[in-house]
Amino acid sequence: MEAYPDVANNYVQIITQWPGRSAEEIERQVTVPVEIQMAGLQHLTHLRSTTLAGLSSLMLIFDDNSSSDINREHVLERLSMVNLPANLVPQMGTDWSPVGQIFWYTVESSNPSYDVMEKKSLEDWTLEKSFKSVKGVVDVSSFGGPTKEYQVRLDPQKLIDYGLPISTVEQQVANNNTNAGGSFIEEGAQQVNVQSLGLYHSVQDIAGTVIKNANGSAIKIGELGTVAQGPKIRLGQIGRATHLHDGRIVDNPDTVEGIVLLQKGDDSDPVLQGIHEEVDKLNGDKDHPGILPPGVKIVPFLDRSDLVHYTVKTVEHNLTEGVILVSIILFVFLGNVRGAIIVALTIPFALLFASICLDISHIPANLLSLGALDFGMVVDGAVVMIENIVRHLTHYRETRTPMQNIRDAAHEVQRPVFYAIGIIITAYLPIFTLQAVEGRLFKPMAWTVAFALLGALTFSMVIAPVFASVLFRKGAKEWENPLLHWLREHYRTSVRAAIRHRFITVGIAGILFLIALYLTVGGPIGSEFLPHLDEGSIWVRGTLPPSEGPTPSIDFMNRARVVMCSFPEVTQVVSQTGRPDDGTDTTGFFNTEYFVDLKPKEQWRPVFRQDKEQLIAAMDNELEKFPGVIWNFSQPISDNMEEAVSGVKGELAVKLYGDDLRTLEHKAEEIQSQMASVKGIADLGIFRIIGQPNLNYSVDRAAAARWGINVADIQDAIQTAVGSNALTQVQRGEARFDVTVRYEKPYRDTREAIDNVLLLAPSGERVPLSQLARISTDDGAEEIYREAGQRYIAIKYSVRGRDLGSTVEEAIDKVTHNVKLPAGYHLEWAGEYESQKRANKRMAIVIPITVMVIFLILYTMFRSAKWALLVLVSVIMASIGGPFALFLTHTNFSVSSAVGFLALFGVSVQTGVIMLEYINQLRARRRGMEESNETRIFEAAVEGAVLRLRPIMMTMLVATLGLLPAALSHAIGSDSQRPFAIVIVGGLLANLVIGVFLLPTLYVWFARDDDILPAAETGEDF
């Protein structure tokens, strides 16, 4: 059971870290060579990359026909062919999906011995290993907390005093951390292994390492500076604030986060159960101490099982109410408890049948697929079958045995039941042709409904008559429902009037159809790709200027976190700035993100009316008080999916492709200016690609030659002394910590200090770095985006308070007319709008084909093109309730509602088939009667419609009421299925009012004496 289907592409991520290098250099030397080598891979559909200082990340996206394992093998083969600078080793990211972040937690400590750096060590070497032991967990992504390392902080003045270049120190630090093996010796009967143990175990071991001997004295590393444990250069930080019940906010500005990642394609339920067991084992309790030290605990803050619980609860609530309403309708209309029980048994049978088929097909159930199961639709066939059996047992109980009546009744309706359910299944065929995100989202639903209807067909045709033969052995008597009797008599009068005034009847239907058509295509009903599943939380992103450093970014994050947590509707906020050490997230300190957990909507303040958009608007008003920040609001799963689909951290994006970074940024500002005036555009901002200040030391080779200093020594002074260079590692049990060499902070933390870094010339003179290099500053690239071998800049935005389709189309129109692009530059409107256009284009092709297939099925059934067209025309004109329902409920047209129209079309055809088949049967029975052809057609149409009123009302009402709870629900998990249900409920209600008059009217209008009719069967006399 999934809360949300995995709609992510098959992809492989390639990560290459090169600390200290600029984005432009990494693009030239890493990103582009890897892109060239990866181009042309089998099944590759998109090749995207993001490059920033110290990091290159490529995302290779493959089509749905590819295998993830084979894709990774092909990528690994190509990686071995890439020529990269020395010591650079690209790595493939683990095989997880953007919806695979199933368990988020922080490591909290009340033990003073375990500060944030010790917590990070526990996360890296204890927790990651424990969670990876759970079957189905592919990786654990750690974020926040300083990583412990052993640091050799050199005093450059002492290096000069002892005449030591920094390269000598590096060499000795690395060479003196090793073990050696001396084979073995024999002592008596034993073999004794001989080994030399020289690995570092402590700070003292490193400090005691001898660098050289001078005048008979050993110069040790400890004499050249300070050796101590310290934090690695931090790339990011995590904070957590908790809103207590008494209103107080407990804030922890620096903690450690872990995200457990699910193997792509695995079932999350058993994995989550294993994770919970592992957490209990790690945390322990009062009676059973855990693996973690006392006072250290894992504290979850985002658990996918909670979302699954809420969504399953929503589905169960809607389905339970639907079953109850369906059962009531069955009993009221059938008036027979045994008959109602037989029909109701269709539901568990169809569900069990669908579950078995889904399990065999390895298709997981999810909220959308279960929510689309209209139990009314499932029982329709059984309703027609049992209603006809009960009617036959009532009317012919004196002339035939119950078994004969059951056999004749079943035979009379088996053909329309078979074809009607077959047509409903056929109506779902377009869903199987959907592509990409929409295909992965709705195909499981289509399979679920198709399997359930196949089970319902089996039950209706085979099992229901068998149950009837058992429960109706002594016959059955039809209950004369006074309400139904009243409806039938008034309907007979009304349908006669409708047929006699056919122009008015058809005219009214035609006018309503034109109004519905205008609502659909004329603009009153908005459009969007998909309604967003409410995850019960908010994901907020605050984008700072591209040159933002760690200190101001962390300070800003801490203040913004407290502002969000101060809302009474918020339970906790977990914030992050920068990126994790493993390079899996391509961002820097200019990017801050916040997980905002919310209380149930029933506990919100009345001013928000349980509307999440209003809460976001209020939160946005508070956050806009921070100047120079671009805000974006989404949800945890949605945010990951949006980034995976478009390659941009935002709900929607415009991509401008070109070569020159400054031209891209200039044109992006023009596009942003045009979009800002479009109503409905929110969270508008540019992902800046220029603005990272660079301090460049260009080696003056002539000056270096005059002093006799190698270029390599100058580079080493920058890379090692100013930056940091990991030379070896200290092993502490299973944990490993880097040993780094670097200058003391006062000698490297300002431009002047770096200028004065002294290098030792062969002549013994001390030469400052400023005399060996030309020093300059410039604004370089902060982050370089590429796709399909070309650079691009992204303008991200959201749509709030207006539908997606009209908003984006207005923005496209303004940008097209007012922004002139240079030659070789082009735009792409990415994200949900692109997906919506793709889905609409596919539907425009497939739906007409599906209608033609349904027409052929109807033609096969009636052996007449006239009757097939009559059913299609009457159904199309009668299904106008869908657009009216969308308009009245202010629901946008989306792929979900389009799928609802397909289901509505199938169910409406079913009722048309049942009525038309019976009218034709009555005409065939009346052929021997002495009456004119016009009278025969008229009376057959009226009486056939009247006699089929009860099964048609039953099928329509049970199908409508089966989805009514879903159409009215606003609970967590209801958003994606609500448009689907609204269309069906509105359409069937309109069909119940219009279709029962329109079809008999059209029938009388177009029927002729030479029509093809079925062979007359034994039936009721008139």
Coordinates of C-alpha atoms in Angstrom, one line a residue, residues 655-971:
K655 CA 14.2 27.5 -18.8
L656 CA 16.2 29.9 -21.1
Y657 CA 18.9 28.1 -23.0
G658 CA 22.0 29.8 -24.4
D659 CA 25.8 29.9 -24.1
D660 CA 26.8 33.2 -22.3
L661 CA 26.0 33.3 -18.6
R662 CA 25.6 37.0 -18.4
T663 CA 23.3 37.2 -21.4
L664 CA 21.2 34.4 -19.9
E665 CA 20.9 36.3 -16.6
H666 CA 20.1 39.6 -18.3
K667 CA 17.3 38.0 -20.4
A668 CA 16.0 36.1 -17.4
E669 CA 15.5 39.5 -15.7
E670 CA 13.4 40.7 -18.6
I671 CA 11.3 37.5 -18.5
Q672 CA 10.8 37.9 -14.8
S673 CA 9.7 41.5 -15.2
Q674 CA 7.0 40.4 -17.7
M675 CA 5.8 37.5 -15.6
A676 CA 5.5 39.6 -12.5
S677 CA 2.5 41.4 -14.0
V678 CA 0.5 38.2 -14.6
K679 CA -2.3 37.6 -12.1
G680 CA -1.8 34.3 -10.2
I681 CA 2.0 34.1 -10.5
A682 CA 3.6 33.7 -7.1
D683 CA 7.0 32.9 -5.6
L684 CA 8.6 34.3 -8.8
G685 CA 12.4 34.4 -8.8
I686 CA 15.6 33.7 -10.8
F687 CA 18.0 31.0 -9.9
R688 CA 21.1 33.2 -10.2
I689 CA 24.1 31.8 -12.0
I690 CA 26.4 34.8 -11.7
G691 CA 27.5 36.5 -8.5
Q692 CA 30.1 34.3 -6.8
P693 CA 33.1 36.5 -5.9
N694 CA 36.4 34.8 -6.8
L695 CA 39.9 35.8 -5.5
N696 CA 42.2 34.7 -8.2
Y697 CA 46.0 34.1 -7.8
S698 CA 47.3 33.7 -11.4
V699 CA 50.9 32.3 -11.2
D700 CA 53.5 34.7 -12.6
R701 CA 55.8 32.1 -14.1
A702 CA 58.5 34.7 -14.8
A703 CA 58.6 35.8 -11.2
A704 CA 58.5 32.3 -10.0
A705 CA 61.5 31.4 -12.2
R706 CA 63.5 34.4 -11.0
W707 CA 63.1 33.1 -7.4
G708 CA 63.6 29.5 -8.4
I709 CA 60.2 28.4 -7.0
N710 CA 58.2 25.7 -8.7
V711 CA 54.6 26.4 -9.8
A712 CA 53.6 23.3 -7.9
D713 CA 54.9 24.8 -4.7
I714 CA 52.8 27.9 -5.2
Q715 CA 49.7 25.8 -6.0
D716 CA 50.4 23.7 -2.9
A717 CA 50.5 26.8 -0.7
I718 CA 47.0 27.8 -1.9
Q719 CA 45.4 24.3 -1.9
T720 CA 46.9 22.9 1.3
A721 CA 47.8 25.9 3.4
V722 CA 44.8 28.0 2.7
G723 CA 42.3 25.3 1.8
S724 CA 42.8 21.9 3.4
N725 CA 44.2 18.7 2.2
A726 CA 43.2 15.3 3.6
L727 CA 46.4 13.2 3.6
T728 CA 45.6 10.0 5.5
Q729 CA 43.1 8.7 8.1
V730 CA 42.9 7.8 11.8
Q731 CA 41.0 4.5 12.5
R732 CA 39.0 4.3 15.7
G733 CA 37.3 0.9 15.7
E734 CA 35.2 0.9 12.6
A735 CA 35.2 4.7 12.3
R736 CA 37.7 6.6 10.1
F737 CA 38.6 10.2 10.4
D738 CA 40.7 12.3 8.0
V739 CA 44.0 13.8 8.9
T740 CA 44.4 17.2 7.3
V741 CA 47.1 19.8 7.1
R742 CA 46.4 23.5 7.0
Y743 CA 47.8 26.9 8.2
E744 CA 46.6 28.3 11.4
K745 CA 43.5 30.5 11.0
P746 CA 45.2 33.9 11.4
Y747 CA 47.5 33.1 8.4
R748 CA 44.6 32.3 6.0
D749 CA 41.4 33.9 6.9
T750 CA 41.8 37.3 5.1
R751 CA 43.1 38.4 1.7
E752 CA 46.0 40.2 3.3
A753 CA 47.0 37.1 5.2
I754 CA 47.0 35.0 2.0
D755 CA 49.0 37.7 0.2
N756 CA 51.6 37.4 2.9
V757 CA 51.9 33.6 2.8
L758 CA 55.7 33.0 2.6
L759 CA 57.4 30.5 0.4
L760 CA 61.0 29.4 0.8
A761 CA 63.2 29.9 -2.2
P762 CA 66.2 27.6 -2.9
S763 CA 68.4 30.5 -1.9
G764 CA 66.8 30.6 1.5
E765 CA 65.0 33.8 0.9
R766 CA 61.3 34.1 2.0
V767 CA 59.1 35.2 -0.8
P768 CA 55.5 36.4 -0.2
L769 CA 52.8 34.9 -2.4
S770 CA 51.8 38.4 -3.6
Q771 CA 55.2 38.6 -5.5
L772 CA 54.7 35.3 -7.2
A773 CA 51.2 35.7 -8.6
R774 CA 48.9 38.4 -10.2
I775 CA 46.0 38.9 -7.9
S776 CA 42.5 39.8 -9.2
T777 CA 38.9 39.5 -8.2
D778 CA 35.8 38.8 -10.4
D779 CA 32.2 37.7 -10.2
G780 CA 32.2 34.2 -11.5
A781 CA 29.5 31.6 -11.9
E782 CA 27.7 30.5 -8.7
E783 CA 25.8 27.6 -10.3
I784 CA 25.8 26.4 -13.9
Y785 CA 22.8 24.5 -15.2
R786 CA 23.0 22.4 -18.4
E787 CA 20.6 20.2 -20.3
A788 CA 21.1 18.4 -23.6
G789 CA 24.6 19.8 -23.8
Q790 CA 23.6 23.4 -23.4
R791 CA 23.6 25.9 -20.6
Y792 CA 20.4 27.4 -19.2
I793 CA 19.0 29.6 -16.5
A794 CA 15.8 28.9 -14.7
I795 CA 13.1 31.3 -13.6
K796 CA 11.0 29.5 -11.0
Y797 CA 7.4 30.4 -10.1
S798 CA 4.2 29.0 -8.5
V799 CA 0.5 29.6 -9.3
R800 CA -1.8 30.5 -6.5
G801 CA -5.4 31.9 -6.6
R802 CA -5.8 31.0 -10.3
D803 CA -5.8 27.9 -12.5
L804 CA -2.5 26.7 -14.0
G805 CA -3.4 26.6 -17.6
S806 CA -4.7 30.2 -18.2
T807 CA -2.0 31.7 -15.9
V808 CA 0.9 30.1 -17.8
E809 CA -0.6 30.8 -21.2
E810 CA -0.9 34.5 -20.3
A811 CA 2.7 34.5 -19.2
I812 CA 3.8 32.8 -22.4
D813 CA 1.9 35.4 -24.4
K814 CA 3.5 38.3 -22.6
V815 CA 7.0 36.9 -22.7
T816 CA 6.7 36.0 -26.4
H817 CA 5.6 39.4 -27.5
N818 CA 7.8 41.5 -25.2
V819 CA 11.1 39.7 -24.8
K820 CA 13.4 39.4 -27.8
L821 CA 15.9 36.5 -27.6
P822 CA 19.4 36.5 -29.3
A823 CA 20.1 34.0 -32.0
G824 CA 20.7 30.6 -30.7
Y825 CA 18.7 31.2 -27.5
H826 CA 15.3 29.5 -26.8
L827 CA 12.7 29.1 -24.0
E828 CA 11.1 26.0 -22.5
W829 CA 8.2 26.1 -20.1
A830 CA 8.9 23.2 -17.8
G831 CA 7.3 21.5 -14.9
E832 CA 3.6 20.7 -14.5
Y833 CA 2.6 22.9 -17.5
E834 CA 4.7 20.8 -19.8
S835 CA 3.3 17.6 -18.3
Q836 CA -0.3 19.0 -18.7
K837 CA 0.3 19.8 -22.4
R838 CA 1.7 16.4 -23.0
A839 CA -1.2 14.6 -21.4
N840 CA -3.8 16.8 -23.2
K841 CA -2.1 16.1 -26.5
R842 CA -2.1 12.3 -25.9
M843 CA -5.8 12.4 -24.8
A844 CA -6.7 14.3 -27.9
I845 CA -5.4 11.4 -30.0
V846 CA -6.5 8.5 -27.9
I847 CA -10.0 9.5 -26.8
P848 CA -11.4 9.6 -30.4
I849 CA -9.9 6.2 -31.0
T850 CA -11.5 4.9 -27.8
V851 CA -14.9 6.3 -28.9
M852 CA -14.5 4.5 -32.2
V853 CA -13.7 1.2 -30.4
I854 CA -16.8 1.7 -28.2
F855 CA -18.8 2.3 -31.3
L856 CA -17.6 -0.9 -32.8
I857 CA -18.5 -2.8 -29.7
L858 CA -22.0 -1.3 -29.8
Y859 CA -22.3 -2.1 -33.5
T860 CA -21.3 -5.7 -32.7
M861 CA -23.9 -5.8 -30.0
F862 CA -26.8 -4.3 -31.9
R863 CA -25.7 -5.2 -35.5
S864 CA -26.8 -1.6 -36.4
A865 CA -24.7 1.6 -36.8
K866 CA -27.9 3.6 -36.1
W867 CA -28.4 2.1 -32.6
A868 CA -24.6 2.4 -31.8
L869 CA -24.7 6.1 -32.8
L870 CA -27.9 6.7 -30.9
V871 CA -26.4 5.4 -27.7
L872 CA -23.2 7.5 -28.2
V873 CA -25.0 10.7 -29.1
S874 CA -27.5 10.4 -26.2
V875 CA -24.7 9.6 -23.7
I876 CA -22.5 12.4 -24.8
M877 CA -25.3 14.9 -24.6
A878 CA -26.5 13.5 -21.3
S879 CA -23.0 13.7 -19.7
I880 CA -23.1 17.4 -19.3
G881 CA -23.2 17.2 -15.5
G882 CA -19.5 16.8 -15.3
P883 CA -18.5 20.3 -16.5
F884 CA -21.4 21.8 -14.5
A885 CA -20.1 20.0 -11.3
L886 CA -16.6 21.3 -11.9
F887 CA -17.8 24.8 -12.4
L888 CA -20.1 24.9 -9.4
T889 CA -17.4 23.4 -7.1
H890 CA -14.6 25.7 -8.4
T891 CA -12.6 22.6 -9.4
N892 CA -10.0 22.9 -12.2
F893 CA -10.0 20.5 -15.1
S894 CA -7.0 18.2 -14.7
V895 CA -5.8 14.7 -15.7
S896 CA -7.7 13.4 -12.7
S897 CA -11.0 14.9 -13.9
A898 CA -10.3 13.8 -17.5
V899 CA -10.0 10.3 -16.2
G900 CA -13.4 10.9 -14.4
F901 CA -15.0 11.8 -17.7
L902 CA -13.7 8.5 -19.2
A903 CA -15.3 6.5 -16.4
L904 CA -18.5 8.6 -16.7
F905 CA -18.7 7.9 -20.4
G906 CA -18.4 4.2 -19.8
V907 CA -21.1 4.1 -17.0
S908 CA -23.4 6.3 -19.1
V909 CA -23.1 4.0 -22.1
Q910 CA -24.0 1.1 -19.8
T911 CA -27.4 2.6 -18.9
G912 CA -28.0 3.5 -22.6
V913 CA -27.3 -0.1 -23.6
I914 CA -29.6 -1.5 -21.0
M915 CA -32.5 0.8 -22.0
L916 CA -32.0 0.5 -25.8
E917 CA -31.7 -3.3 -25.7
Y918 CA -35.0 -3.6 -23.8
I919 CA -36.9 -1.2 -26.1
N920 CA -35.7 -3.2 -29.1
Q921 CA -36.8 -6.4 -27.3
L922 CA -40.3 -5.0 -26.7
R923 CA -40.6 -3.9 -30.3
A924 CA -39.7 -7.4 -31.4
R925 CA -42.4 -8.8 -29.1
R926 CA -45.1 -6.4 -30.3
R927 CA -44.6 -7.2 -34.0
G928 CA -47.6 -9.5 -34.1
M929 CA -49.9 -6.9 -32.5
E930 CA -52.4 -5.1 -34.7
E931 CA -51.1 -1.5 -34.4
S932 CA -49.3 0.9 -36.6
N933 CA -45.6 1.0 -36.8
E934 CA -45.5 4.5 -35.3
T935 CA -47.7 3.3 -32.3
R936 CA -45.5 0.2 -31.9
I937 CA -42.3 2.3 -31.8
F938 CA -43.9 4.9 -29.5
E939 CA -45.3 2.4 -27.0
A940 CA -42.2 0.2 -27.0
A941 CA -40.0 3.2 -26.3
V942 CA -42.3 4.4 -23.5
E943 CA -42.8 1.0 -21.8
G944 CA -39.2 0.0 -22.3
A945 CA -38.0 3.1 -20.6
V946 CA -40.5 2.8 -17.8
L947 CA -39.7 -0.9 -17.1
R948 CA -36.0 -0.1 -17.2
L949 CA -36.4 2.9 -14.9
R950 CA -35.7 1.0 -11.7
P951 CA -32.5 -0.8 -12.8
I952 CA -31.3 2.5 -14.4
M953 CA -32.0 4.5 -11.3
M954 CA -30.4 1.8 -9.2
T955 CA -27.2 1.7 -11.3
M956 CA -27.0 5.5 -11.5
L957 CA -27.7 6.1 -7.8
V958 CA -25.4 3.4 -6.5
A959 CA -22.6 4.6 -8.8
T960 CA -23.3 8.2 -7.7
L961 CA -23.6 7.6 -4.0
G962 CA -20.6 5.2 -4.1
L963 CA -18.3 8.2 -4.9
L964 CA -20.3 10.9 -3.2
P965 CA -18.2 10.7 0.0
A966 CA -15.0 11.0 -2.0
A967 CA -16.4 14.0 -3.9
L968 CA -17.2 15.8 -0.6
S969 CA -14.1 14.8 1.3
H970 CA -11.4 17.3 2.1
A971 CA -9.3 15.1 4.4

